[in-house]
Short mmCIF file of C-alpha atoms in Angstrom, two decimals:
data_model
loop_
_atom_site.label_atom_id
_atom_site.label_comp_id
_atom_site.label_asym_id
_atom_site.label_seq_id
_atom_site.Cartn_x
_atom_site.Cartn_y
_atom_site.Cartn_z
CA MET A 179 0.00 0.00 0.00
CA ASP A 180 2.88 2.34 0.78
CA ILE A 181 4.31 1.75 -2.68
CA LEU A 182 1.01 2.74 -4.27
CA LYS A 183 0.77 5.94 -2.18
CA ALA A 184 4.36 6.82 -3.04
CA GLU A 185 3.66 6.38 -6.76
CA ILE A 186 0.54 8.55 -6.58
CA ALA A 187 2.50 11.25 -4.73
CA ARG A 188 5.29 11.11 -7.30
CA LYS A 189 2.88 11.53 -10.22
CA ARG A 190 1.04 14.37 -8.45
CA LYS A 191 4.35 16.16 -7.89
CA LEU A 192 5.26 15.64 -11.57
CA LEU A 193 1.95 17.16 -12.66
CA GLU A 194 2.43 20.15 -10.37
CA GLU A 195 5.89 20.74 -11.86
CA LYS A 196 4.36 20.76 -15.34
CA GLU A 197 1.79 23.23 -14.02
CA LEU A 198 -1.15 21.17 -15.17
CA LEU A 199 -2.81 21.17 -11.78
CA GLY A 200 -3.25 24.48 -10.06
CA THR A 201 -4.79 25.36 -6.73
CA ASP A 202 -8.21 25.71 -8.32
CA LYS A 203 -7.97 22.69 -10.71
CA LYS A 204 -8.43 19.10 -9.62
CA TYR A 205 -8.44 17.52 -13.06
CA PHE A 206 -6.59 17.95 -16.36
CA LYS A 207 -7.00 16.73 -19.89
CA ARG A 208 -4.67 14.12 -21.29
CA GLY A 209 -4.15 16.30 -24.38
CA GLU A 210 -2.79 19.10 -22.14
CA LEU A 211 -0.24 16.68 -20.68
CA ILE A 212 0.86 15.51 -24.14
CA ALA A 213 1.13 19.10 -25.38
CA LYS A 214 3.34 20.03 -22.39
CA GLU A 215 5.57 17.00 -22.95
CA GLN A 216 5.96 17.84 -26.64
CA GLU A 217 6.77 21.44 -25.79
CA GLU A 218 9.47 20.32 -23.32
CA TYR A 219 10.85 17.91 -25.90
CA ARG A 220 11.07 20.65 -28.51
CA LYS A 221 12.79 22.99 -26.06
CA LYS A 222 15.28 20.32 -25.13
CA TYR A 223 16.15 18.90 -28.56
CA TYR A 224 15.28 21.57 -31.09
CA SER A 225 17.00 24.55 -29.52
CA LEU A 226 19.83 24.23 -32.03
CA ASN A 227 17.47 23.68 -34.95
CA GLU A 228 15.47 26.85 -34.22
CA ALA A 229 18.49 28.97 -35.12
CA ASP A 230 18.87 27.01 -38.35
CA ASP A 231 15.16 27.42 -39.16
CA LYS A 232 15.43 31.19 -38.84
CA SER A 233 18.20 31.24 -41.44
CA SER A 234 15.96 29.08 -43.68
CA THR A 235 18.36 26.13 -43.83
CA ILE A 236 17.35 22.57 -43.27
CA SER A 237 19.20 20.50 -40.70
CA ASP A 238 20.68 17.13 -41.56
CA GLY A 239 18.07 15.28 -39.48
CA ASP A 240 15.28 17.00 -41.39
CA LYS A 241 16.98 16.13 -44.70
CA ILE A 242 17.16 12.48 -43.72
CA GLU A 243 13.54 12.50 -42.55
CA SER A 244 12.38 14.17 -45.76
CA ASP A 245 14.43 11.68 -47.82
CA VAL A 246 12.77 8.83 -45.95
CA GLN A 247 9.36 10.36 -46.63
CA HIS A 248 10.13 10.58 -50.37
CA SER A 249 11.65 7.12 -50.68
CA ILE A 250 8.90 5.21 -48.88
CA LEU A 251 7.66 2.29 -50.94
CA PRO A 252 3.96 1.83 -51.63
CA ARG A 253 2.20 0.00 -48.80
CA GLN A 254 1.43 -3.06 -50.95
CA GLU A 255 5.12 -3.44 -51.88
CA VAL A 256 6.14 -3.24 -48.21
CA ILE A 257 3.58 -5.93 -47.37
CA THR A 258 4.77 -8.30 -50.09
CA ARG A 259 8.42 -7.85 -49.18
CA LEU A 260 7.72 -8.46 -45.50
CA ARG A 261 5.70 -11.57 -46.37
CA ASP A 262 8.55 -12.85 -48.57
CA ARG A 263 10.80 -12.64 -45.53
CA ASN A 264 8.22 -14.35 -43.29
CA GLU A 265 7.97 -11.22 -41.16
CA PRO A 266 4.73 -9.85 -39.70
CA ILE A 267 3.20 -6.99 -41.66
CA LEU A 268 2.61 -4.79 -38.63
CA LEU A 269 3.80 -5.31 -35.10
CA PHE A 270 1.60 -4.20 -32.23
CA GLY A 271 1.55 -0.40 -32.06
CA GLU A 272 3.67 -0.04 -35.19
CA THR A 273 2.81 2.50 -37.87
CA GLU A 274 3.20 1.90 -41.59
CA ILE A 275 6.33 4.07 -41.63
CA ASP A 276 7.80 2.00 -38.79
CA ALA A 277 7.05 -1.16 -40.76
CA PHE A 278 8.84 0.34 -43.77
CA LYS A 279 11.86 1.22 -41.61
CA ARG A 280 11.87 -2.32 -40.19
CA LEU A 281 11.81 -3.70 -43.75
CA ARG A 282 14.76 -1.50 -44.71
CA LYS A 283 16.65 -2.71 -41.64
CA TRP A 284 16.02 -6.36 -42.60
CA GLU A 285 17.04 -5.73 -46.19
CA LEU A 286 20.31 -4.14 -45.10
CA LEU A 287 21.17 -6.70 -42.42
CA GLU A 288 20.16 -9.86 -44.28
CA PRO A 289 20.09 -10.03 -48.07
CA GLU A 290 17.39 -12.20 -49.59
CA VAL A 291 17.94 -15.86 -48.96
CA ASN A 292 16.53 -17.10 -52.26
CA LYS A 293 18.44 -14.70 -54.47
CA GLY A 294 22.08 -13.86 -54.90
CA PHE A 295 24.17 -16.49 -53.19
CA ARG A 296 24.39 -19.63 -55.33
CA ASN A 297 26.63 -22.64 -54.95
CA ASP A 298 28.65 -23.05 -58.16
CA PHE A 299 29.29 -26.74 -57.49
CA GLN A 300 25.56 -27.37 -57.08
CA GLU A 301 24.83 -25.54 -60.32
CA ALA A 302 27.46 -27.61 -62.18
CA MET A 303 25.96 -30.82 -60.78
CA GLU A 304 22.51 -29.77 -61.97
CA GLN A 305 23.86 -29.13 -65.47
CA VAL A 306 25.53 -32.57 -65.54
CA ASP A 307 22.30 -34.20 -64.34
CA GLN A 308 20.30 -32.39 -67.02
CA ALA A 309 22.75 -33.47 -69.74
CA TYR A 310 22.55 -37.07 -68.48
CA LEU A 311 18.74 -36.97 -68.54
CA ASN A 312 18.76 -35.57 -72.08
CA GLU A 313 21.09 -38.36 -73.19
CA LEU A 314 18.86 -41.00 -71.59
CA LEU A 315 15.80 -39.57 -73.29
CA LYS A 316 17.52 -39.62 -76.69
CA ASP A 317 18.65 -43.23 -76.15
CA SER A 318 15.20 -44.34 -75.05
CA GLU A 319 13.61 -42.72 -78.11
CA ALA A 320 16.13 -44.43 -80.39
CA THR A 321 15.51 -47.84 -78.82
CA LYS A 322 11.73 -47.37 -79.03
CA SER A 323 11.98 -46.57 -82.72
CA THR A 324 14.20 -49.64 -83.39
CA GLU A 325 11.82 -51.84 -81.37
CA LYS A 326 8.89 -50.59 -83.43
CA VAL A 327 10.75 -51.37 -86.64
CA ASP A 328 11.67 -54.84 -85.34
CA LYS A 329 8.08 -55.55 -84.31
CA LYS A 330 6.79 -54.44 -87.70
CA LYS A 331 9.28 -56.72 -89.43
CA HIS A 332 8.38 -59.58 -87.14
CA GLU A 333 4.66 -58.98 -87.52
CA THR A 334 4.69 -59.01 -91.29
CA THR A 335 6.53 -62.33 -91.56
CA ILE A 336 4.22 -64.25 -89.22
CA GLY A 337 1.42 -66.12 -90.89
CA TYR A 338 -1.52 -68.18 -89.68
CA GLU A 339 0.43 -71.46 -89.69
CA GLU A 340 3.21 -69.98 -87.61
CA ILE A 341 0.66 -68.67 -85.11
CA ARG A 342 -0.78 -72.20 -84.84
CA GLU A 343 2.68 -73.59 -84.14
CA MET A 344 3.25 -70.92 -81.48
CA ALA A 345 -0.15 -71.64 -79.93
CA LYS A 346 0.85 -75.26 -79.20
CA SER A 347 3.31 -74.02 -76.58
CA MET A 348 0.77 -71.74 -74.87
CA GLY A 349 -0.34 -72.21 -71.27
CA ARG A 350 2.95 -73.49 -69.93
CA GLY A 351 3.80 -70.58 -67.59
CA ASN A 352 5.37 -68.21 -70.11
CA ARG A 353 2.92 -65.36 -69.91
CA GLU A 354 4.75 -63.10 -72.38
CA HIS A 355 4.75 -65.84 -75.02
CA ASP A 356 1.03 -66.33 -74.50
CA MET A 357 0.30 -62.63 -74.85
CA THR A 358 2.46 -62.36 -77.97
CA VAL A 359 0.62 -65.24 -79.66
CA ILE A 360 -2.74 -63.65 -78.81
CA VAL A 361 -1.64 -60.30 -80.22
CA TYR A 362 -0.39 -61.92 -83.44
CA PHE A 363 -3.64 -63.81 -83.78
CA ILE A 364 -5.75 -60.66 -83.34
CA GLN A 365 -3.57 -58.76 -85.81
CA ASP A 366 -3.86 -61.55 -88.33
CA LEU A 367 -7.67 -61.39 -88.09
CA THR A 368 -7.76 -57.72 -89.01
#
């Protein structure tokens, strides 16, 4: 309980120092407190910049801030880039400008994983594999065409009598022989 009373007393003293509460005022608006804090901040940090503003020159901080304002990407682009990096689009309490700054920070610290760095050995292995596959495909096409030619030659020389001779050895466990005889028989009928 003493801690709570001490905290209340500390905040009351802080408000009296900022002259938000007078002898006749019991309450204040939150906007008045924020305005006082901003005014103190400006007095503390912009005392040097006020002299520069009078001479109509822009300070380096303002130049950087204006450059950031001009170079901000469209919101949709920021979203897609953050999603590509598996980062959340907005963190709790973060503005769109903060999200853009976070994206810039990630882009500077970690280049894209999927782009850029490539293993030369892996690329060479992929090229060798592709060449090997192409060679296999060419060989398989050549063997298919020679098999077709051989089958056509074999098919044209087989007659009905030869099919009857081949049929005598059917049903003895050689399934391929049986199927071949059936195919020749059907072809001979047509």
